[in-house]
JSON list of C-alpha atoms in Angstrom, two decimals:
[
{"chain": "A", "resi": 1, "resn": "MET", "atom": "CA", "xyz": [-283.99, -118.80, -66.04]},
{"chain": "A", "resi": 2, "resn": "PRO", "atom": "CA", "xyz": [-287.58, -118.46, -64.84]},
{"chain": "A", "resi": 3, "resn": "VAL", "atom": "CA", "xyz": [-290.16, -116.49, -66.72]},
{"chain": "A", "resi": 4, "resn": "MET", "atom": "CA", "xyz": [-290.21, -112.79, -65.90]},
{"chain": "A", "resi": 5, "resn": "ALA", "atom": "CA", "xyz": [-291.18, -112.10, -62.29]},
{"chain": "A", "resi": 6, "resn": "ARG", "atom": "CA", "xyz": [-292.08, -108.68, -60.96]},
{"chain": "A", "resi": 7, "resn": "PRO", "atom": "CA", "xyz": [-289.95, -106.93, -58.36]},
{"chain": "A", "resi": 8, "resn": "ILE", "atom": "CA", "xyz": [-291.52, -106.84, -54.90]},
{"chain": "A", "resi": 9, "resn": "SER", "atom": "CA", "xyz": [-292.05, -103.15, -55.17]},
{"chain": "A", "resi": 10, "resn": "LEU", "atom": "CA", "xyz": [-291.01, -100.29, -57.38]},
{"chain": "A", "resi": 11, "resn": "ALA", "atom": "CA", "xyz": [-291.14, -96.94, -55.71]},
{"chain": "A", "resi": 12, "resn": "LEU", "atom": "CA", "xyz": [-290.23, -93.82, -57.61]},
{"chain": "A", "resi": 13, "resn": "LEU", "atom": "CA", "xyz": [-289.35, -91.26, -55.01]},
{"chain": "A", "resi": 14, "resn": "ALA", "atom": "CA", "xyz": [-289.27, -87.58, -55.82]},
{"chain": "A", "resi": 15, "resn": "LEU", "atom": "CA", "xyz": [-289.32, -84.93, -53.17]},
{"chain": "A", "resi": 16, "resn": "ALA", "atom": "CA", "xyz": [-292.51, -82.85, -53.38]},
{"chain": "A", "resi": 17, "resn": "GLY", "atom": "CA", "xyz": [-293.38, -84.74, -56.55]},
{"chain": "A", "resi": 18, "resn": "PHE", "atom": "CA", "xyz": [-290.43, -83.39, -58.50]},
{"chain": "A", "resi": 19, "resn": "GLY", "atom": "CA", "xyz": [-287.26, -85.06, -59.69]},
{"chain": "A", "resi": 20, "resn": "CYS", "atom": "CA", "xyz": [-284.46, -84.38, -62.12]},
{"chain": "A", "resi": 21, "resn": "ASP", "atom": "CA", "xyz": [-285.13, -85.19, -65.74]},
{"chain": "A", "resi": 22, "resn": "GLN", "atom": "CA", "xyz": [-282.64, -86.95, -67.91]},
{"chain": "A", "resi": 23, "resn": "PRO", "atom": "CA", "xyz": [-280.53, -84.90, -70.32]},
{"chain": "A", "resi": 24, "resn": "ALA", "atom": "CA", "xyz": [-282.71, -83.44, -73.09]},
{"chain": "A", "resi": 25, "resn": "GLU", "atom": "CA", "xyz": [-280.71, -84.87, -75.99]},
{"chain": "A", "resi": 26, "resn": "VAL", "atom": "CA", "xyz": [-281.39, -88.48, -75.01]},
{"chain": "A", "resi": 27, "resn": "PRO", "atom": "CA", "xyz": [-284.56, -90.10, -76.42]},
{"chain": "A", "resi": 28, "resn": "THR", "atom": "CA", "xyz": [-286.75, -91.70, -73.76]},
{"chain": "A", "resi": 29, "resn": "SER", "atom": "CA", "xyz": [-289.39, -93.53, -75.73]},
{"chain": "A", "resi": 30, "resn": "PRO", "atom": "CA", "xyz": [-288.80, -97.23, -76.21]},
{"chain": "A", "resi": 31, "resn": "THR", "atom": "CA", "xyz": [-288.32, -98.41, -79.75]},
{"chain": "A", "resi": 32, "resn": "ALA", "atom": "CA", "xyz": [-289.89, -101.44, -81.36]},
{"chain": "A", "resi": 33, "resn": "GLY", "atom": "CA", "xyz": [-288.05, -104.56, -80.33]},
{"chain": "A", "resi": 34, "resn": "ALA", "atom": "CA", "xyz": [-286.48, -102.80, -77.35]},
{"chain": "A", "resi": 35, "resn": "GLU", "atom": "CA", "xyz": [-284.98, -104.87, -74.57]},
{"chain": "A", "resi": 36, "resn": "PRO", "atom": "CA", "xyz": [-287.11, -105.59, -71.50]},
{"chain": "A", "resi": 37, "resn": "SER", "atom": "CA", "xyz": [-286.84, -103.07, -68.68]},
{"chain": "A", "resi": 38, "resn": "ALA", "atom": "CA", "xyz": [-284.14, -103.48, -66.07]},
{"chain": "A", "resi": 39, "resn": "GLY", "atom": "CA", "xyz": [-286.73, -104.17, -63.42]},
{"chain": "A", "resi": 40, "resn": "ALA", "atom": "CA", "xyz": [-288.06, -107.09, -65.40]},
{"chain": "A", "resi": 41, "resn": "MET", "atom": "CA", "xyz": [-284.57, -108.41, -66.18]},
{"chain": "A", "resi": 42, "resn": "LEU", "atom": "CA", "xyz": [-283.43, -108.13, -62.57]},
{"chain": "A", "resi": 43, "resn": "ALA", "atom": "CA", "xyz": [-286.58, -109.70, -61.23]},
{"chain": "A", "resi": 44, "resn": "GLU", "atom": "CA", "xyz": [-286.13, -112.63, -63.61]},
{"chain": "A", "resi": 45, "resn": "ARG", "atom": "CA", "xyz": [-282.62, -113.17, -62.35]},
{"chain": "A", "resi": 46, "resn": "LYS", "atom": "CA", "xyz": [-283.38, -112.52, -58.66]},
{"chain": "A", "resi": 47, "resn": "ALA", "atom": "CA", "xyz": [-286.38, -114.70, -57.87]},
{"chain": "A", "resi": 48, "resn": "GLU", "atom": "CA", "xyz": [-288.68, -117.28, -59.38]},
{"chain": "A", "resi": 49, "resn": "SER", "atom": "CA", "xyz": [-291.83, -115.98, -57.78]},
{"chain": "A", "resi": 50, "resn": "VAL", "atom": "CA", "xyz": [-292.46, -112.93, -55.66]},
{"chain": "A", "resi": 51, "resn": "LYS", "atom": "CA", "xyz": [-295.53, -111.01, -54.68]},
{"chain": "A", "resi": 52, "resn": "PRO", "atom": "CA", "xyz": [-295.84, -107.23, -54.46]},
{"chain": "A", "resi": 53, "resn": "VAL", "atom": "CA", "xyz": [-295.49, -105.63, -51.04]},
{"chain": "A", "resi": 54, "resn": "PRO", "atom": "CA", "xyz": [-296.09, -101.91, -50.49]},
{"chain": "A", "resi": 55, "resn": "ALA", "atom": "CA", "xyz": [-292.72, -100.26, -49.85]},
{"chain": "A", "resi": 56, "resn": "ALA", "atom": "CA", "xyz": [-294.19, -98.27, -46.96]},
{"chain": "A", "resi": 57, "resn": "ASN", "atom": "CA", "xyz": [-294.86, -101.54, -45.11]},
{"chain": "A", "resi": 58, "resn": "LEU", "atom": "CA", "xyz": [-291.37, -102.98, -45.44]},
{"chain": "A", "resi": 59, "resn": "PRO", "atom": "CA", "xyz": [-289.59, -101.36, -42.52]},
{"chain": "A", "resi": 60, "resn": "ALA", "atom": "CA", "xyz": [-292.23, -102.22, -39.91]},
{"chain": "A", "resi": 61, "resn": "ASP", "atom": "CA", "xyz": [-293.88, -105.32, -41.33]},
{"chain": "A", "resi": 62, "resn": "VAL", "atom": "CA", "xyz": [-291.11, -107.15, -43.14]},
{"chain": "A", "resi": 63, "resn": "LEU", "atom": "CA", "xyz": [-287.60, -106.06, -42.32]},
{"chain": "A", "resi": 64, "resn": "GLN", "atom": "CA", "xyz": [-288.00, -105.87, -38.55]},
{"chain": "A", "resi": 65, "resn": "ARG", "atom": "CA", "xyz": [-289.57, -109.32, -38.60]},
{"chain": "A", "resi": 66, "resn": "ASP", "atom": "CA", "xyz": [-286.23, -110.78, -39.69]},
{"chain": "A", "resi": 67, "resn": "SER", "atom": "CA", "xyz": [-283.73, -110.25, -36.91]},
{"chain": "A", "resi": 68, "resn": "GLN", "atom": "CA", "xyz": [-281.09, -112.52, -38.43]},
{"chain": "A", "resi": 69, "resn": "PRO", "atom": "CA", "xyz": [-278.27, -110.69, -40.23]},
{"chain": "A", "resi": 70, "resn": "ALA", "atom": "CA", "xyz": [-277.59, -111.55, -43.86]},
{"chain": "A", "resi": 71, "resn": "LYS", "atom": "CA", "xyz": [-274.73, -113.99, -44.35]},
{"chain": "A", "resi": 72, "resn": "GLY", "atom": "CA", "xyz": [-272.05, -113.82, -47.01]},
{"chain": "A", "resi": 73, "resn": "GLY", "atom": "CA", "xyz": [-270.49, -110.99, -48.97]},
{"chain": "A", "resi": 74, "resn": "GLY", "atom": "CA", "xyz": [-273.21, -109.58, -51.15]},
{"chain": "A", "resi": 75, "resn": "VAL", "atom": "CA", "xyz": [-273.32, -106.27, -52.97]},
{"chain": "A", "resi": 76, "resn": "GLY", "atom": "CA", "xyz": [-274.99, -104.51, -50.06]},
{"chain": "A", "resi": 77, "resn": "LYS", "atom": "CA", "xyz": [-272.56, -105.74, -47.42]},
{"chain": "A", "resi": 78, "resn": "PRO", "atom": "CA", "xyz": [-271.01, -102.84, -45.51]},
{"chain": "A", "resi": 79, "resn": "VAL", "atom": "CA", "xyz": [-267.37, -102.27, -46.37]},
{"chain": "A", "resi": 80, "resn": "ALA", "atom": "CA", "xyz": [-266.72, -100.79, -42.93]},
{"chain": "A", "resi": 81, "resn": "SER", "atom": "CA", "xyz": [-268.56, -99.67, -39.87]},
{"chain": "A", "resi": 82, "resn": "GLU", "atom": "CA", "xyz": [-269.87, -96.12, -39.69]},
{"chain": "A", "resi": 83, "resn": "GLY", "atom": "CA", "xyz": [-267.08, -93.58, -39.90]},
{"chain": "A", "resi": 84, "resn": "GLU", "atom": "CA", "xyz": [-264.45, -96.14, -40.93]},
{"chain": "A", "resi": 85, "resn": "GLY", "atom": "CA", "xyz": [-262.95, -97.23, -44.20]},
{"chain": "A", "resi": 86, "resn": "ASP", "atom": "CA", "xyz": [-263.12, -95.91, -47.70]},
{"chain": "A", "resi": 87, "resn": "VAL", "atom": "CA", "xyz": [-266.29, -95.29, -49.61]},
{"chain": "A", "resi": 88, "resn": "LYS", "atom": "CA", "xyz": [-265.95, -96.93, -53.01]},
{"chain": "A", "resi": 89, "resn": "LEU", "atom": "CA", "xyz": [-267.51, -95.91, -56.34]},
{"chain": "A", "resi": 90, "resn": "GLU", "atom": "CA", "xyz": [-267.17, -98.61, -58.97]},
{"chain": "A", "resi": 91, "resn": "LYS", "atom": "CA", "xyz": [-267.75, -97.99, -62.68]},
{"chain": "A", "resi": 92, "resn": "VAL", "atom": "CA", "xyz": [-269.98, -100.64, -64.26]},
{"chain": "A", "resi": 93, "resn": "ASN", "atom": "CA", "xyz": [-271.95, -100.91, -67.47]},
{"chain": "A", "resi": 94, "resn": "PHE", "atom": "CA", "xyz": [-275.65, -101.68, -67.17]},
{"chain": "A", "resi": 95, "resn": "ASP", "atom": "CA", "xyz": [-275.33, -105.42, -67.77]},
{"chain": "A", "resi": 96, "resn": "GLU", "atom": "CA", "xyz": [-272.59, -105.69, -65.12]},
{"chain": "A", "resi": 97, "resn": "PHE", "atom": "CA", "xyz": [-274.83, -103.76, -62.72]},
{"chain": "A", "resi": 98, "resn": "LEU", "atom": "CA", "xyz": [-277.71, -106.20, -63.27]},
{"chain": "A", "resi": 99, "resn": "SER", "atom": "CA", "xyz": [-275.43, -109.22, -62.91]},
{"chain": "A", "resi": 100, "resn": "ARG", "atom": "CA", "xyz": [-273.88, -107.96, -59.69]},
{"chain": "A", "resi": 101, "resn": "ILE", "atom": "CA", "xyz": [-277.26, -107.19, -58.13]},
{"chain": "A", "resi": 102, "resn": "ALA", "atom": "CA", "xyz": [-278.79, -110.50, -59.22]},
{"chain": "A", "resi": 103, "resn": "ALA", "atom": "CA", "xyz": [-275.78, -112.48, -57.98]},
{"chain": "A", "resi": 104, "resn": "ASP", "atom": "CA", "xyz": [-276.30, -111.35, -54.38]},
{"chain": "A", "resi": 105, "resn": "LYS", "atom": "CA", "xyz": [-278.10, -114.33, -52.86]},
{"chain": "A", "resi": 106, "resn": "ALA", "atom": "CA", "xyz": [-277.35, -113.26, -49.27]},
{"chain": "A", "resi": 107, "resn": "ALA", "atom": "CA", "xyz": [-279.73, -110.30, -49.31]},
{"chain": "A", "resi": 108, "resn": "LYS", "atom": "CA", "xyz": [-283.43, -110.90, -48.75]},
{"chain": "A", "resi": 109, "resn": "TYR", "atom": "CA", "xyz": [-284.17, -107.51, -50.32]},
{"chain": "A", "resi": 110, "resn": "THR", "atom": "CA", "xyz": [-282.11, -105.17, -52.47]},
{"chain": "A", "resi": 111, "resn": "MET", "atom": "CA", "xyz": [-282.82, -101.44, -52.57]},
{"chain": "A", "resi": 112, "resn": "VAL", "atom": "CA", "xyz": [-281.31, -99.56, -55.51]},
{"chain": "A", "resi": 113, "resn": "ASP", "atom": "CA", "xyz": [-281.18, -95.76, -55.47]},
{"chain": "A", "resi": 114, "resn": "ALA", "atom": "CA", "xyz": [-280.65, -94.09, -58.87]},
{"chain": "A", "resi": 115, "resn": "TRP", "atom": "CA", "xyz": [-279.22, -90.61, -58.30]},
{"chain": "A", "resi": 116, "resn": "ALA", "atom": "CA", "xyz": [-276.70, -87.99, -59.49]},
{"chain": "A", "resi": 117, "resn": "THR", "atom": "CA", "xyz": [-274.80, -85.10, -57.93]},
{"chain": "A", "resi": 118, "resn": "TRP", "atom": "CA", "xyz": [-276.37, -82.65, -60.40]},
{"chain": "A", "resi": 119, "resn": "CYS", "atom": "CA", "xyz": [-279.84, -83.57, -59.06]},
{"chain": "A", "resi": 120, "resn": "GLY", "atom": "CA", "xyz": [-280.87, -81.53, -56.00]},
{"chain": "A", "resi": 121, "resn": "PRO", "atom": "CA", "xyz": [-283.75, -83.83, -54.96]},
{"chain": "A", "resi": 122, "resn": "CYS", "atom": "CA", "xyz": [-281.38, -86.82, -55.23]},
{"chain": "A", "resi": 123, "resn": "LYS", "atom": "CA", "xyz": [-278.94, -85.20, -52.82]},
{"chain": "A", "resi": 124, "resn": "GLU", "atom": "CA", "xyz": [-281.77, -84.34, -50.43]},
{"chain": "A", "resi": 125, "resn": "ASN", "atom": "CA", "xyz": [-283.08, -87.93, -50.56]},
{"chain": "A", "resi": 126, "resn": "PHE", "atom": "CA", "xyz": [-279.69, -89.63, -50.14]},
{"chain": "A", "resi": 127, "resn": "PRO", "atom": "CA", "xyz": [-279.48, -89.36, -46.32]},
{"chain": "A", "resi": 128, "resn": "HIS", "atom": "CA", "xyz": [-282.65, -91.50, -46.19]},
{"chain": "A", "resi": 129, "resn": "VAL", "atom": "CA", "xyz": [-280.86, -94.15, -48.28]},
{"chain": "A", "resi": 130, "resn": "VAL", "atom": "CA", "xyz": [-277.92, -94.12, -45.85]},
{"chain": "A", "resi": 131, "resn": "GLU", "atom": "CA", "xyz": [-280.35, -94.38, -42.93]},
{"chain": "A", "resi": 132, "resn": "MET", "atom": "CA", "xyz": [-282.04, -97.43, -44.51]},
{"chain": "A", "resi": 133, "resn": "HIS", "atom": "CA", "xyz": [-278.63, -99.10, -44.73]},
{"chain": "A", "resi": 134, "resn": "LYS", "atom": "CA", "xyz": [-277.82, -98.29, -41.10]},
{"chain": "A", "resi": 135, "resn": "LYS", "atom": "CA", "xyz": [-281.19, -99.50, -39.85]},
{"chain": "A", "resi": 136, "resn": "TYR", "atom": "CA", "xyz": [-281.76, -102.58, -41.99]},
{"chain": "A", "resi": 137, "resn": "GLY", "atom": "CA", "xyz": [-278.42, -103.58, -43.54]},
{"chain": "A", "resi": 138, "resn": "ASP", "atom": "CA", "xyz": [-277.89, -106.25, -40.91]},
{"chain": "A", "resi": 139, "resn": "LYS", "atom": "CA", "xyz": [-281.47, -107.50, -41.28]},
{"chain": "A", "resi": 140, "resn": "GLY", "atom": "CA", "xyz": [-281.25, -108.62, -44.90]},
{"chain": "A", "resi": 141, "resn": "LEU", "atom": "CA", "xyz": [-281.52, -105.35, -46.86]},
{"chain": "A", "resi": 142, "resn": "ALA", "atom": "CA", "xyz": [-278.73, -104.72, -49.37]},
{"chain": "A", "resi": 143, "resn": "VAL", "atom": "CA", "xyz": [-278.51, -101.03, -50.25]},
{"chain": "A", "resi": 144, "resn": "VAL", "atom": "CA", "xyz": [-276.96, -100.08, -53.58]},
{"chain": "A", "resi": 145, "resn": "SER", "atom": "CA", "xyz": [-276.51, -96.63, -55.08]},
{"chain": "A", "resi": 146, "resn": "LEU", "atom": "CA", "xyz": [-276.37, -96.18, -58.84]},
{"chain": "A", "resi": 147, "resn": "SER", "atom": "CA", "xyz": [-274.93, -92.82, -59.86]},
{"chain": "A", "resi": 148, "resn": "PHE", "atom": "CA", "xyz": [-276.03, -91.33, -63.16]},
{"chain": "A", "resi": 149, "resn": "ASP", "atom": "CA", "xyz": [-273.15, -88.84, -63.12]},
{"chain": "A", "resi": 150, "resn": "ASP", "atom": "CA", "xyz": [-271.26, -88.71, -66.42]},
{"chain": "A", "resi": 151, "resn": "PRO", "atom": "CA", "xyz": [-268.26, -91.07, -66.19]},
{"chain": "A", "resi": 152, "resn": "ALA", "atom": "CA", "xyz": [-266.49, -89.09, -68.93]},
{"chain": "A", "resi": 153, "resn": "VAL", "atom": "CA", "xyz": [-266.51, -85.88, -66.85]},
{"chain": "A", "resi": 154, "resn": "ALA", "atom": "CA", "xyz": [-263.80, -86.11, -64.19]},
{"chain": "A", "resi": 155, "resn": "LYS", "atom": "CA", "xyz": [-265.39, -83.38, -62.04]},
{"chain": "A", "resi": 156, "resn": "GLN", "atom": "CA", "xyz": [-268.71, -85.26, -61.87]},
{"chain": "A", "resi": 157, "resn": "VAL", "atom": "CA", "xyz": [-266.94, -88.49, -60.87]},
{"chain": "A", "resi": 158, "resn": "SER", "atom": "CA", "xyz": [-264.91, -86.61, -58.25]},
{"chain": "A", "resi": 159, "resn": "ASP", "atom": "CA", "xyz": [-268.05, -84.85, -56.95]},
{"chain": "A", "resi": 160, "resn": "ALA", "atom": "CA", "xyz": [-269.86, -88.19, -56.69]},
{"chain": "A", "resi": 161, "resn": "ARG", "atom": "CA", "xyz": [-266.99, -89.77, -54.71]},
{"chain": "A", "resi": 162, "resn": "GLN", "atom": "CA", "xyz": [-266.79, -86.75, -52.41]},
{"chain": "A", "resi": 163, "resn": "PHE", "atom": "CA", "xyz": [-270.57, -86.72, -51.86]},
{"chain": "A", "resi": 164, "resn": "LEU", "atom": "CA", "xyz": [-270.60, -90.44, -51.01]},
{"chain": "A", "resi": 165, "resn": "ALA", "atom": "CA", "xyz": [-267.72, -89.98, -48.57]},
{"chain": "A", "resi": 166, "resn": "GLU", "atom": "CA", "xyz": [-269.43, -87.01, -46.89]},
{"chain": "A", "resi": 167, "resn": "LYS", "atom": "CA", "xyz": [-272.62, -89.05, -46.47]},
{"chain": "A", "resi": 168, "resn": "LYS", "atom": "CA", "xyz": [-270.66, -92.10, -45.23]},
{"chain": "A", "resi": 169, "resn": "ALA", "atom": "CA", "xyz": [-272.22, -94.31, -47.88]},
{"chain": "A", "resi": 170, "resn": "VAL", "atom": "CA", "xyz": [-270.35, -97.47, -46.83]},
{"chain": "A", "resi": 171, "resn": "PHE", "atom": "CA", "xyz": [-272.46, -99.77, -49.00]},
{"chain": "A", "resi": 172, "resn": "THR", "atom": "CA", "xyz": [-272.14, -100.71, -52.66]},
{"chain": "A", "resi": 173, "resn": "ASN", "atom": "CA", "xyz": [-271.91, -97.65, -54.91]},
{"chain": "A", "resi": 174, "resn": "PHE", "atom": "CA", "xyz": [-271.90, -97.97, -58.69]},
{"chain": "A", "resi": 175, "resn": "LEU", "atom": "CA", "xyz": [-271.28, -95.32, -61.34]},
{"chain": "A", "resi": 176, "resn": "LEU", "atom": "CA", "xyz": [-273.11, -96.18, -64.54]},
{"chain": "A", "resi": 177, "resn": "ASP", "atom": "CA", "xyz": [-270.37, -96.27, -67.20]},
{"chain": "A", "resi": 178, "resn": "GLU", "atom": "CA", "xyz": [-272.65, -95.70, -70.17]},
{"chain": "A", "resi": 179, "resn": "GLU", "atom": "CA", "xyz": [-273.69, -92.79, -72.39]},
{"chain": "A", "resi": 180, "resn": "GLN", "atom": "CA", "xyz": [-275.94, -90.21, -70.75]},
{"chain": "A", "resi": 181, "resn": "GLY", "atom": "CA", "xyz": [-279.52, -91.41, -70.66]},
{"chain": "A", "resi": 182, "resn": "VAL", "atom": "CA", "xyz": [-278.90, -95.16, -70.88]},
{"chain": "A", "resi": 183, "resn": "GLY", "atom": "CA", "xyz": [-279.84, -95.61, -67.23]},
{"chain": "A", "resi": 184, "resn": "PHE", "atom": "CA", "xyz": [-283.09, -93.70, -67.72]},
{"chain": "A", "resi": 185, "resn": "GLU", "atom": "CA", "xyz": [-284.00, -95.81, -70.73]},
{"chain": "A", "resi": 186, "resn": "LYS", "atom": "CA", "xyz": [-283.02, -99.19, -69.27]},
{"chain": "A", "resi": 187, "resn": "LEU", "atom": "CA", "xyz": [-284.69, -98.53, -65.90]},
{"chain": "A", "resi": 188, "resn": "ASP", "atom": "CA", "xyz": [-287.74, -97.13, -67.73]},
{"chain": "A", "resi": 189, "resn": "ILE", "atom": "CA", "xyz": [-287.78, -93.89, -65.73]},
{"chain": "A", "resi": 190, "resn": "ASN", "atom": "CA", "xyz": [-288.08, -90.24, -66.70]},
{"chain": "A", "resi": 191, "resn": "SER", "atom": "CA", "xyz": [-286.50, -88.61, -63.66]},
{"chain": "A", "resi": 192, "resn": "ILE", "atom": "CA", "xyz": [-284.41, -89.27, -60.59]},
{"chain": "A", "resi": 193, "resn": "PRO", "atom": "CA", "xyz": [-284.21, -89.90, -57.70]},
{"chain": "A", "resi": 194, "resn": "ALA", "atom": "CA", "xyz": [-285.74, -93.30, -58.28]},
{"chain": "A", "resi": 195, "resn": "VAL", "atom": "CA", "xyz": [-285.66, -96.07, -55.71]},
{"chain": "A", "resi": 196, "resn": "PHE", "atom": "CA", "xyz": [-286.27, -99.71, -56.61]},
{"chain": "A", "resi": 197, "resn": "LEU", "atom": "CA", "xyz": [-286.85, -102.49, -54.12]},
{"chain": "A", "resi": 198, "resn": "TYR", "atom": "CA", "xyz": [-286.31, -106.11, -55.14]},
{"chain": "A", "resi": 199, "resn": "GLY", "atom": "CA", "xyz": [-286.72, -109.31, -53.16]}
]
């Protein structure tokens, strides 16, 4: 594997500058000898060398430039056209999540949205994620949602599935099957929504 490479862009989105903090009982500070952040691990697996691009420039300057649809069945490939098919929510641990994202060679860019149904700003931001998929999914952008809802609480899992279905999120949707707070720690974030863009 190549030496660590940075993701193209890391954009932490929070409406009006506010997001939802992780559960209070979970420590957020990295410990000595902690694993590298998810962004660093994914970037290492995804590309040998990339250069930063401002996320605000991607829709106009990068994605529209590529009019060829992505080939193959990557993680961001639509499972059905708008209004059709089932929205899927797949439980994965963090390592599986990284492997699945890194294995998608068809996508030029991968946008990951970390969110939860208990986070108001996440729910307000989510339609923008769906819109990005509709606009750029066939131009090389794989959209992936990563729910931080508690997999041990059936109501949260059900609420997440229902929310995704209501929003017609017909792209790859993962539910982080880890203890509360693992996603915050591994992604090196303090609040959600958080959107990561890799290329």
